[in-house]
mmCIF file of C-alpha atoms in Angstrom:
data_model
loop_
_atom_site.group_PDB
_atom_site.id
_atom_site.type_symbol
_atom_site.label_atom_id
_atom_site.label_comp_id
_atom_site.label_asym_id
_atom_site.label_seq_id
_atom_site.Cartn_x
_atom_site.Cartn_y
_atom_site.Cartn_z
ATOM 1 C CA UNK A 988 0.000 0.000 0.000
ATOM 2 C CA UNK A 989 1.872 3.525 -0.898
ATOM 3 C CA UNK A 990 1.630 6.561 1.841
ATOM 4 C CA UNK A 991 -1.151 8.083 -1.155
ATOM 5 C CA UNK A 992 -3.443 5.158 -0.597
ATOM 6 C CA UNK A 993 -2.663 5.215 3.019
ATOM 7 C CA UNK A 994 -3.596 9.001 2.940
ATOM 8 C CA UNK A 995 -6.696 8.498 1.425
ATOM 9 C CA UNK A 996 -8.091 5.939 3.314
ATOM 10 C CA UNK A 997 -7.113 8.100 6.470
ATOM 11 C CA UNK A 998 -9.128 10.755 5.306
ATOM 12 C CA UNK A 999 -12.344 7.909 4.287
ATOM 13 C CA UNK A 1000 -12.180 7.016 8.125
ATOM 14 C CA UNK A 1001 -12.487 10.349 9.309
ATOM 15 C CA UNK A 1002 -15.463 11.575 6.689
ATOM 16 C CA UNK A 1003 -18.371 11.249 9.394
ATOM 17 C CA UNK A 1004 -21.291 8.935 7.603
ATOM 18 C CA UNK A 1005 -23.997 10.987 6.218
ATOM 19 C CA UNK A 1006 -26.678 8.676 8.012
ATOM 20 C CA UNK A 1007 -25.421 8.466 11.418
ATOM 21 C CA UNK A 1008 -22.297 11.029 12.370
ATOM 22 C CA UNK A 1009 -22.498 15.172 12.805
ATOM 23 C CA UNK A 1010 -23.600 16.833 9.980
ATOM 24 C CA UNK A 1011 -21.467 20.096 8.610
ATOM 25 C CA UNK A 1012 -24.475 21.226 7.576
ATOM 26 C CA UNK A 1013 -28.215 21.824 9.142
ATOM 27 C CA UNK A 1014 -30.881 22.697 6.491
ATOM 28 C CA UNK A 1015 -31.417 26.653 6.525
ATOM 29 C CA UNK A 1016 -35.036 27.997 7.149
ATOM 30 C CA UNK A 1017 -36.395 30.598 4.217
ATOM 31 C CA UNK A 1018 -39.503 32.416 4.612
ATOM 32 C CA UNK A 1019 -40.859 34.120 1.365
ATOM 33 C CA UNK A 1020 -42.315 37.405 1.702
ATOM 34 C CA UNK A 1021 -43.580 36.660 4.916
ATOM 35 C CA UNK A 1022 -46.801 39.018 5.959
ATOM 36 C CA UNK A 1023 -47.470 38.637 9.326
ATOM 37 C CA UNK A 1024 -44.521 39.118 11.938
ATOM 38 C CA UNK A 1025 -45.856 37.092 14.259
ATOM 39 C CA UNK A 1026 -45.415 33.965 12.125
ATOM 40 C CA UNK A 1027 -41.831 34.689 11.860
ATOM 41 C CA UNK A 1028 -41.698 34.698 15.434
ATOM 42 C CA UNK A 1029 -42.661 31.801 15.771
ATOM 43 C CA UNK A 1030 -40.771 29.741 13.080
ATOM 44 C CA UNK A 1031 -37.886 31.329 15.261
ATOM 45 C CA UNK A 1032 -38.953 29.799 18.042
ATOM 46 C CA UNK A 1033 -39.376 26.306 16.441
ATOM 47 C CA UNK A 1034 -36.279 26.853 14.482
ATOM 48 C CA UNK A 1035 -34.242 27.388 18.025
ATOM 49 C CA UNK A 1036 -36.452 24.776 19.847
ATOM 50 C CA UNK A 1037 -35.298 22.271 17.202
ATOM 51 C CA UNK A 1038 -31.750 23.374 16.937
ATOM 52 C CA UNK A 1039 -31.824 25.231 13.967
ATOM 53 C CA UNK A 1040 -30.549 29.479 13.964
ATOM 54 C CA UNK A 1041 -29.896 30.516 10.340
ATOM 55 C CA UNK A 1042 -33.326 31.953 9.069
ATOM 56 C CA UNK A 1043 -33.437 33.241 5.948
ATOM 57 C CA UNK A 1044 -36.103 35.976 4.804
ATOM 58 C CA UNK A 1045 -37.043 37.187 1.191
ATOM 59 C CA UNK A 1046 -38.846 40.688 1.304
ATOM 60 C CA UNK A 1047 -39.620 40.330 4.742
ATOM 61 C CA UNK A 1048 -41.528 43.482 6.641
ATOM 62 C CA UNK A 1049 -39.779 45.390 9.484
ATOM 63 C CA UNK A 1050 -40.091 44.319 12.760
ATOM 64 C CA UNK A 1051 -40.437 46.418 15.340
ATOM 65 C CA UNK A 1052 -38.384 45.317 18.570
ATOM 66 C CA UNK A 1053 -41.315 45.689 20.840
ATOM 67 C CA UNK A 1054 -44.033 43.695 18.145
ATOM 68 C CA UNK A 1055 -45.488 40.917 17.676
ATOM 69 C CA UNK A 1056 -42.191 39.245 15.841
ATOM 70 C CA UNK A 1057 -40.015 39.638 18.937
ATOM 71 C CA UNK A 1058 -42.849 39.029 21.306
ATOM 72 C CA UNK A 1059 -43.681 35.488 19.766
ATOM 73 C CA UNK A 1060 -40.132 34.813 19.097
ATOM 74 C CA UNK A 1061 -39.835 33.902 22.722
ATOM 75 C CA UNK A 1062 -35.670 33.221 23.488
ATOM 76 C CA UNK A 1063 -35.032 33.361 19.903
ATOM 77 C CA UNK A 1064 -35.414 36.894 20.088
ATOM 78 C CA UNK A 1065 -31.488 36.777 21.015
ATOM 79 C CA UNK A 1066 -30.022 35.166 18.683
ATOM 80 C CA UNK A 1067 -32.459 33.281 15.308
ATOM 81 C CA UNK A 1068 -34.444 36.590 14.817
ATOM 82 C CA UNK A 1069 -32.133 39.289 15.130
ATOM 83 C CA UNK A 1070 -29.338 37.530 12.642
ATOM 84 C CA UNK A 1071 -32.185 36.441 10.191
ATOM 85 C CA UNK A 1072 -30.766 37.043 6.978
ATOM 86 C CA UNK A 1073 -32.551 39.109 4.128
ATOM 87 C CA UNK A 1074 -32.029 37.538 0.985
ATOM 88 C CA UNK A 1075 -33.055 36.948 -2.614
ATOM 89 C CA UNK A 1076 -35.577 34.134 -3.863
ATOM 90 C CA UNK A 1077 -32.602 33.383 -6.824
ATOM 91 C CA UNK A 1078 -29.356 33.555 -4.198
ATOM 92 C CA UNK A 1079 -31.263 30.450 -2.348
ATOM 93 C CA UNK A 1080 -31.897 28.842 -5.434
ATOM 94 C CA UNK A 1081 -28.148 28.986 -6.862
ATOM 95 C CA UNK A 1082 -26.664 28.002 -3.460
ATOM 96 C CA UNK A 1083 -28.709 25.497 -1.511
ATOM 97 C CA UNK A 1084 -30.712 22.147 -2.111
ATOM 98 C CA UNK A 1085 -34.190 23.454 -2.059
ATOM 99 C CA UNK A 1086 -37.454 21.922 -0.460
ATOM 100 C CA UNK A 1087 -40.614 24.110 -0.544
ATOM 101 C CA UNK A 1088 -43.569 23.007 1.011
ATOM 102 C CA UNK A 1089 -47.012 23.671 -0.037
ATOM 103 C CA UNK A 1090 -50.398 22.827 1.427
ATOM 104 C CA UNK A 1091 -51.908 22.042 -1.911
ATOM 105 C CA UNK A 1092 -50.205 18.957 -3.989
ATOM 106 C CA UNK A 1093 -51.141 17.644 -7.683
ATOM 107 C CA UNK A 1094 -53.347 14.687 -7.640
ATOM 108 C CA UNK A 1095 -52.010 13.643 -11.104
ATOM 109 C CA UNK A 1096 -48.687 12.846 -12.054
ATOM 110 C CA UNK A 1097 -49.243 15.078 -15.324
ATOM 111 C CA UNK A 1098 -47.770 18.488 -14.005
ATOM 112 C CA UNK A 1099 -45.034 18.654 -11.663
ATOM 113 C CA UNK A 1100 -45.062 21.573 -9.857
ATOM 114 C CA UNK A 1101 -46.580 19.959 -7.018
ATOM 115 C CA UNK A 1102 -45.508 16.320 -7.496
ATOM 116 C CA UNK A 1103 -44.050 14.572 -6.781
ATOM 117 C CA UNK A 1104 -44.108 15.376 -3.283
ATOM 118 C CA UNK A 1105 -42.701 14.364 0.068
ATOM 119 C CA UNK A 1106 -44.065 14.316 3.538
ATOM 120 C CA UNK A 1107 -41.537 15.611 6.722
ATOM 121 C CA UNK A 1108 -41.115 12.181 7.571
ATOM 122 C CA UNK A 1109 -40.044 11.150 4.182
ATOM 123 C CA UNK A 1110 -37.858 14.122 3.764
ATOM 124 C CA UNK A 1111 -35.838 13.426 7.104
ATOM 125 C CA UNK A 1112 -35.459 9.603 5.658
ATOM 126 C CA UNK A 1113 -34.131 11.073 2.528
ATOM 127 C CA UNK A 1114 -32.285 13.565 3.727
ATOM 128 C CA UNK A 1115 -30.292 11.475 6.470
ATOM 129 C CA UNK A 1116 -28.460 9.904 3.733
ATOM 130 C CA UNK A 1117 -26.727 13.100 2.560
ATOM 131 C CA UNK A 1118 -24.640 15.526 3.957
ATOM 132 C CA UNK A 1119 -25.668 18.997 1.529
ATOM 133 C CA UNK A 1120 -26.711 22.406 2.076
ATOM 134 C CA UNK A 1121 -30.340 22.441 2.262
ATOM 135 C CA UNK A 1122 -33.329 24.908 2.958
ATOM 136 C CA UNK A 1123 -36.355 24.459 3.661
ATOM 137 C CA UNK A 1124 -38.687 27.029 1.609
ATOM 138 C CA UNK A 1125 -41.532 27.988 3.236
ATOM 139 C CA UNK A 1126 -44.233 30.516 1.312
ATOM 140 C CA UNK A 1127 -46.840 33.548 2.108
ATOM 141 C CA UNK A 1128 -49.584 32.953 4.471
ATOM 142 C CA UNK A 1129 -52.513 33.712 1.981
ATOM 143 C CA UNK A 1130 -51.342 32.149 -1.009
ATOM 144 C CA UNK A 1131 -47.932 30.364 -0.264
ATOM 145 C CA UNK A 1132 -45.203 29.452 -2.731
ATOM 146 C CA UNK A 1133 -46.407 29.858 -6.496
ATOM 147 C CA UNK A 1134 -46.127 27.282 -9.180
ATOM 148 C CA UNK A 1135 -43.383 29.362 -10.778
ATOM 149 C CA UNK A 1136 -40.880 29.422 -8.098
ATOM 150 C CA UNK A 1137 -42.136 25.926 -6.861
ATOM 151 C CA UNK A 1138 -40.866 24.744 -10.526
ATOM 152 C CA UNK A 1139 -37.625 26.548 -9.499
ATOM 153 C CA UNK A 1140 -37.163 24.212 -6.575
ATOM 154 C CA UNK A 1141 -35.149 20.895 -6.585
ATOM 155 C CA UNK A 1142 -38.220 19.083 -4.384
ATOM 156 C CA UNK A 1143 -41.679 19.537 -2.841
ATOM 157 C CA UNK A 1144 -42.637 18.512 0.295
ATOM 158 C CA UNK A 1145 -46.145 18.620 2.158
ATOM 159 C CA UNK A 1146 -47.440 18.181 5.287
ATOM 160 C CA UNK A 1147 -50.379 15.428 5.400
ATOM 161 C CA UNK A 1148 -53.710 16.887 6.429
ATOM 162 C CA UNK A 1149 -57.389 16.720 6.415
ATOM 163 C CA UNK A 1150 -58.408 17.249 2.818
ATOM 164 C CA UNK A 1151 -61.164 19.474 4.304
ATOM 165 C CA UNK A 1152 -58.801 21.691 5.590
ATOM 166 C CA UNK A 1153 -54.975 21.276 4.739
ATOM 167 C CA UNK A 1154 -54.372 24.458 5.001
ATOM 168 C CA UNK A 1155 -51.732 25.456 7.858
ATOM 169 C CA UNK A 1156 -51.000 28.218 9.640
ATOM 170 C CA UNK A 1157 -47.522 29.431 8.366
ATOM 171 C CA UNK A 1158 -45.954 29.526 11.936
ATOM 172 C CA UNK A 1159 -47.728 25.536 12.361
ATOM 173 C CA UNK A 1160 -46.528 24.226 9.106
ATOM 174 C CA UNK A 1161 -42.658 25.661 10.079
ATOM 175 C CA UNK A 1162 -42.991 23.825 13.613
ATOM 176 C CA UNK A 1163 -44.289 20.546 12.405
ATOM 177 C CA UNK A 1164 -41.670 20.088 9.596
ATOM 178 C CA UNK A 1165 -38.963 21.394 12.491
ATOM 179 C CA UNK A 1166 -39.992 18.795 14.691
ATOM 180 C CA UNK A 1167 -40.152 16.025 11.976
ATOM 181 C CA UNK A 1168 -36.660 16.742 11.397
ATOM 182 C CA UNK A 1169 -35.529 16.626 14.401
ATOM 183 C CA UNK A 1170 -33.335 13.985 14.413
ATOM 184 C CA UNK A 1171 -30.943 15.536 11.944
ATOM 185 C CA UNK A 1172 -30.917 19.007 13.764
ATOM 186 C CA UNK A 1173 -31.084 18.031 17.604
ATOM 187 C CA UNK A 1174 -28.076 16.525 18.900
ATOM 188 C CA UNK A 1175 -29.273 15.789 22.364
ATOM 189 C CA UNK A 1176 -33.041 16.577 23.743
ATOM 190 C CA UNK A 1177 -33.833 17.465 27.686
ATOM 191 C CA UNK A 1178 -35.655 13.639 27.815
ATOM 192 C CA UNK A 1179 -33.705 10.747 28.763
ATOM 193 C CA UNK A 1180 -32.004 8.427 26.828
ATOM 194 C CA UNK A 1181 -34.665 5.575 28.321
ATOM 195 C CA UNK A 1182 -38.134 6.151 29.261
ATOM 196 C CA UNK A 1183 -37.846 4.292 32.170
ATOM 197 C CA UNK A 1184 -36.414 0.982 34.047
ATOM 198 C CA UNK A 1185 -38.540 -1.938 34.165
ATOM 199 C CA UNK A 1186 -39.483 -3.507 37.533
ATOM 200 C CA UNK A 1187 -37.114 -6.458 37.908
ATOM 201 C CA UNK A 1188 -39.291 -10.164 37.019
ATOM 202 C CA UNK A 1189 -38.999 -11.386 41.043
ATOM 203 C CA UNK A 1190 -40.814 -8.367 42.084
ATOM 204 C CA UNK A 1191 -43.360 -9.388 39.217
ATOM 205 C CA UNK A 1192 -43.558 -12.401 40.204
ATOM 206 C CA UNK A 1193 -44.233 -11.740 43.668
ATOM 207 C CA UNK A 1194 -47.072 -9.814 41.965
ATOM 208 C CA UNK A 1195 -48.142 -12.664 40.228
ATOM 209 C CA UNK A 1196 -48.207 -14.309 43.376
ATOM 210 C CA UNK A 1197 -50.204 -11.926 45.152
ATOM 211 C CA UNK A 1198 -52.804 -11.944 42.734
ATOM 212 C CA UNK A 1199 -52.785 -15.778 43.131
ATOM 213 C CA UNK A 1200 -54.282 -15.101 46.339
ATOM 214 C CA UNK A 1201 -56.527 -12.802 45.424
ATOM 215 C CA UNK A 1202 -58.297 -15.019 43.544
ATOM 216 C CA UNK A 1203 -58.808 -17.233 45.887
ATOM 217 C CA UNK A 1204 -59.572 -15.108 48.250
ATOM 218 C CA UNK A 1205 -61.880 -13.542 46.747
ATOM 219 C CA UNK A 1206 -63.327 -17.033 45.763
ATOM 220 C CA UNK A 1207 -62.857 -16.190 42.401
ATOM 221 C CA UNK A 1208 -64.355 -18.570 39.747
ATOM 222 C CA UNK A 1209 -61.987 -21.754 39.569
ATOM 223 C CA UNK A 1210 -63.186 -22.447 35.891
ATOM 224 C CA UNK A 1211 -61.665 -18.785 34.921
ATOM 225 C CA UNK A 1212 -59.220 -18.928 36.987
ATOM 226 C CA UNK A 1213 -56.044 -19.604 34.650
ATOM 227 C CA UNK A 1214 -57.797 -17.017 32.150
ATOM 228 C CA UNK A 1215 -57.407 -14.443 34.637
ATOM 229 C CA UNK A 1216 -54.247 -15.482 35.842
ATOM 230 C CA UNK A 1217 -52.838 -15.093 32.486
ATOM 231 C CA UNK A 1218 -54.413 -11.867 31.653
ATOM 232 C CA UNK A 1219 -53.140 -10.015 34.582
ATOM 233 C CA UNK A 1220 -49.690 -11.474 33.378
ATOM 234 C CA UNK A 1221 -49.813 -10.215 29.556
ATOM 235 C CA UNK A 1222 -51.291 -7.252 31.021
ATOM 236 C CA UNK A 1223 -48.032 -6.295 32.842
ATOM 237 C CA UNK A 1224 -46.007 -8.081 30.320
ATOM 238 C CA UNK A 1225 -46.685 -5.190 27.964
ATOM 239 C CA UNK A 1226 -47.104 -2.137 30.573
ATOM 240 C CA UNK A 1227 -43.386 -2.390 31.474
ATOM 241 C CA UNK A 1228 -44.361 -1.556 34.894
ATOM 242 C CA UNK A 1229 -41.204 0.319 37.078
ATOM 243 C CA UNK A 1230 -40.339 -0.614 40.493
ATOM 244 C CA UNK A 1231 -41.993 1.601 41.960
ATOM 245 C CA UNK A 1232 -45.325 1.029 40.163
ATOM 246 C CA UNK A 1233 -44.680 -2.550 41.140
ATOM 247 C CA UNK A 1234 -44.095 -2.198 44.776
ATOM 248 C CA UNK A 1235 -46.883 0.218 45.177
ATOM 249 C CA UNK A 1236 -49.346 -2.198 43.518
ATOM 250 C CA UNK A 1237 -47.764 -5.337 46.050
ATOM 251 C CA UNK A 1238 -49.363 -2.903 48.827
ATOM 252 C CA UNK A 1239 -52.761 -2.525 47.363
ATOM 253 C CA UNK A 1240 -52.818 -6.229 46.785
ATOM 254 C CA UNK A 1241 -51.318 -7.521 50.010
ATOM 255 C CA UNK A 1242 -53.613 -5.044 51.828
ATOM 256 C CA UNK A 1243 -56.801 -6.553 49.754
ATOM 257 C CA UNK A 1244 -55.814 -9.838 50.880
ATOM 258 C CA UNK A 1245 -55.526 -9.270 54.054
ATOM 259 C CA UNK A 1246 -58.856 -8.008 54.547
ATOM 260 C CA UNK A 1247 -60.838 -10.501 52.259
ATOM 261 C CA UNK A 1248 -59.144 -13.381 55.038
ATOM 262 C CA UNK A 1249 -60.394 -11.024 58.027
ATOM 263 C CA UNK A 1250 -63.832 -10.801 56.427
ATOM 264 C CA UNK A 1251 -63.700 -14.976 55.523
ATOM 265 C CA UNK A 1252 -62.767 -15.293 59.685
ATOM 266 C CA UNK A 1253 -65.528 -12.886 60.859
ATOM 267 C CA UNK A 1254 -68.034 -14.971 58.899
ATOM 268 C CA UNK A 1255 -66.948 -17.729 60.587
ATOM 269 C CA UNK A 1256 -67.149 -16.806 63.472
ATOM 270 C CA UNK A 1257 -70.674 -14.890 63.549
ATOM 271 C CA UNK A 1258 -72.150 -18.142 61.074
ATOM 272 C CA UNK A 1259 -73.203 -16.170 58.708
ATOM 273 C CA UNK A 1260 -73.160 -17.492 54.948
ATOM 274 C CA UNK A 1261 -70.558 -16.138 52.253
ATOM 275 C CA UNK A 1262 -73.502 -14.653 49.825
ATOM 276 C CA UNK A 1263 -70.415 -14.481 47.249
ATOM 277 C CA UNK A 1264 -69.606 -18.313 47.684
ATOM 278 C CA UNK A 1265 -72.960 -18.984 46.378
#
């Protein structure tokens, strides 16, 4: 093997993989001709929520520091709305991959300025396996992106809705997509790695036990007996239950037991018949 081989295959190893390491590039956020400032606000709060901060705006009104931009903008007001960039609808076009999303798609395959299209979900699946400078194009609240620049833009992408009413709210359509995404943009959430630990399988046994008795006990049926035995069992077997749920619902059960054998011994004693052993 010469040192150039040896070089190159270096430099392969430390290339992080396009579908699992960092990415050297997080998709940009473009907002054309936005109208209301709130909306922007609020795609800069999504945009920081989901670990996005280069926002992008073509012809975008002023915003006043003490409106509604800056007011809905929430912490993003420091950093995502104050450096939004103002830029041209062509500049994003020469120098990014584009996606523009639309609320309205083609149903036919016959024109493609709407189709074919993608949904978030498909986009971050597609998108995972490349490492390129993207932005995400969103349009104008009233009429959104037209078919002329849509036909300008490498893909289309769409956010799946009732057909009575697919419309979105600018500011909804930016947060949805953001949170789709997610996974390429957010290194590390605030929610553990693991939901939580499951109770260990003694202490569910134990529970298993304990029900045992309840049933008979409770002078439960003994024709449905190993029904309801195995119930309560794939009923825990799927809820995952944690230690603590575990131990608290030993208590209950222990404590039902307890007093279904005091109620069995008062019977006794005062003669009376069991009206449930009947």
């Amino acid at each position: 093997m010469t040192d150039e081989t040896s070089d190159e295959t270096r430099n392969r190893e430390r290339e992080p993989d396009p579908a699992t390491g960092p990415r050297s590039h997080k998709p940009v956020v473009v907002v054309v001709e936005p109208e209301t400032p709130g909306n922007v606000g609020t795609i800069a709060r999504a945009m920081k929520n989901f670990g996005l901060y280069d926002l992008k705006l073509v012809n975008p009104p002023k915003f006043d520091p003490d409106g509604e931009a800056y007011g809905f903008a929430g912490h993003a007001r420091e950093d995502v709305l104050p450096n939004a960039e103002t830029v041209t609808f062509d500049e994003i076009v020469e120098n990014f991959h584009t996606v523009g999303f639309t609320g309205i798609t083609n149903e036919s395959s016959y024109s493609h300025d709407r189709f074919p299209f993608k949904t978030p979900v498909e986009l971050k699946e597609d998108l995972k396996t490349v490492d390129t400078k993207t932005a995400l194009v969103f349009g104008r609240e009233g009429k959104g992106l037209s078919n002329d620049e849509l036909a300008q833009l490498d893909e289309v992408a769409s956010i799946p809705a009732d057909d009575r009413y697919p419309i979105l709210n600018l500011g909804q359509a930016a947060t949805v997509t953001l949170y789709e995404l997610r996974e390429l943009t957010v290194e590390e959430t605030q929610l553990p790695d693991v939901e939580h630990a499951r109770a260990d399988e003694a202490e569910l046994d134990r529970l298993y036990d304990f029900f045992a008795e309840f049933l008979d006990a409770s002078q439960f049926p003994d024709h449905q007996r190993d029904r309801a035995e195995l119930m309560f069992r794939r009923l825990f077997g799927r809820a995952h239950p944690t230690d603590r749920e575990v131990k608290t619902l030993l208590g209950l059960v222990r404590r039902a037991n307890e007093q279904l054998r005091e109620r069995e011994e008062l019977l006794d004693e005062l003669g009376y018949d069991d009206r449930w052993n009947q």
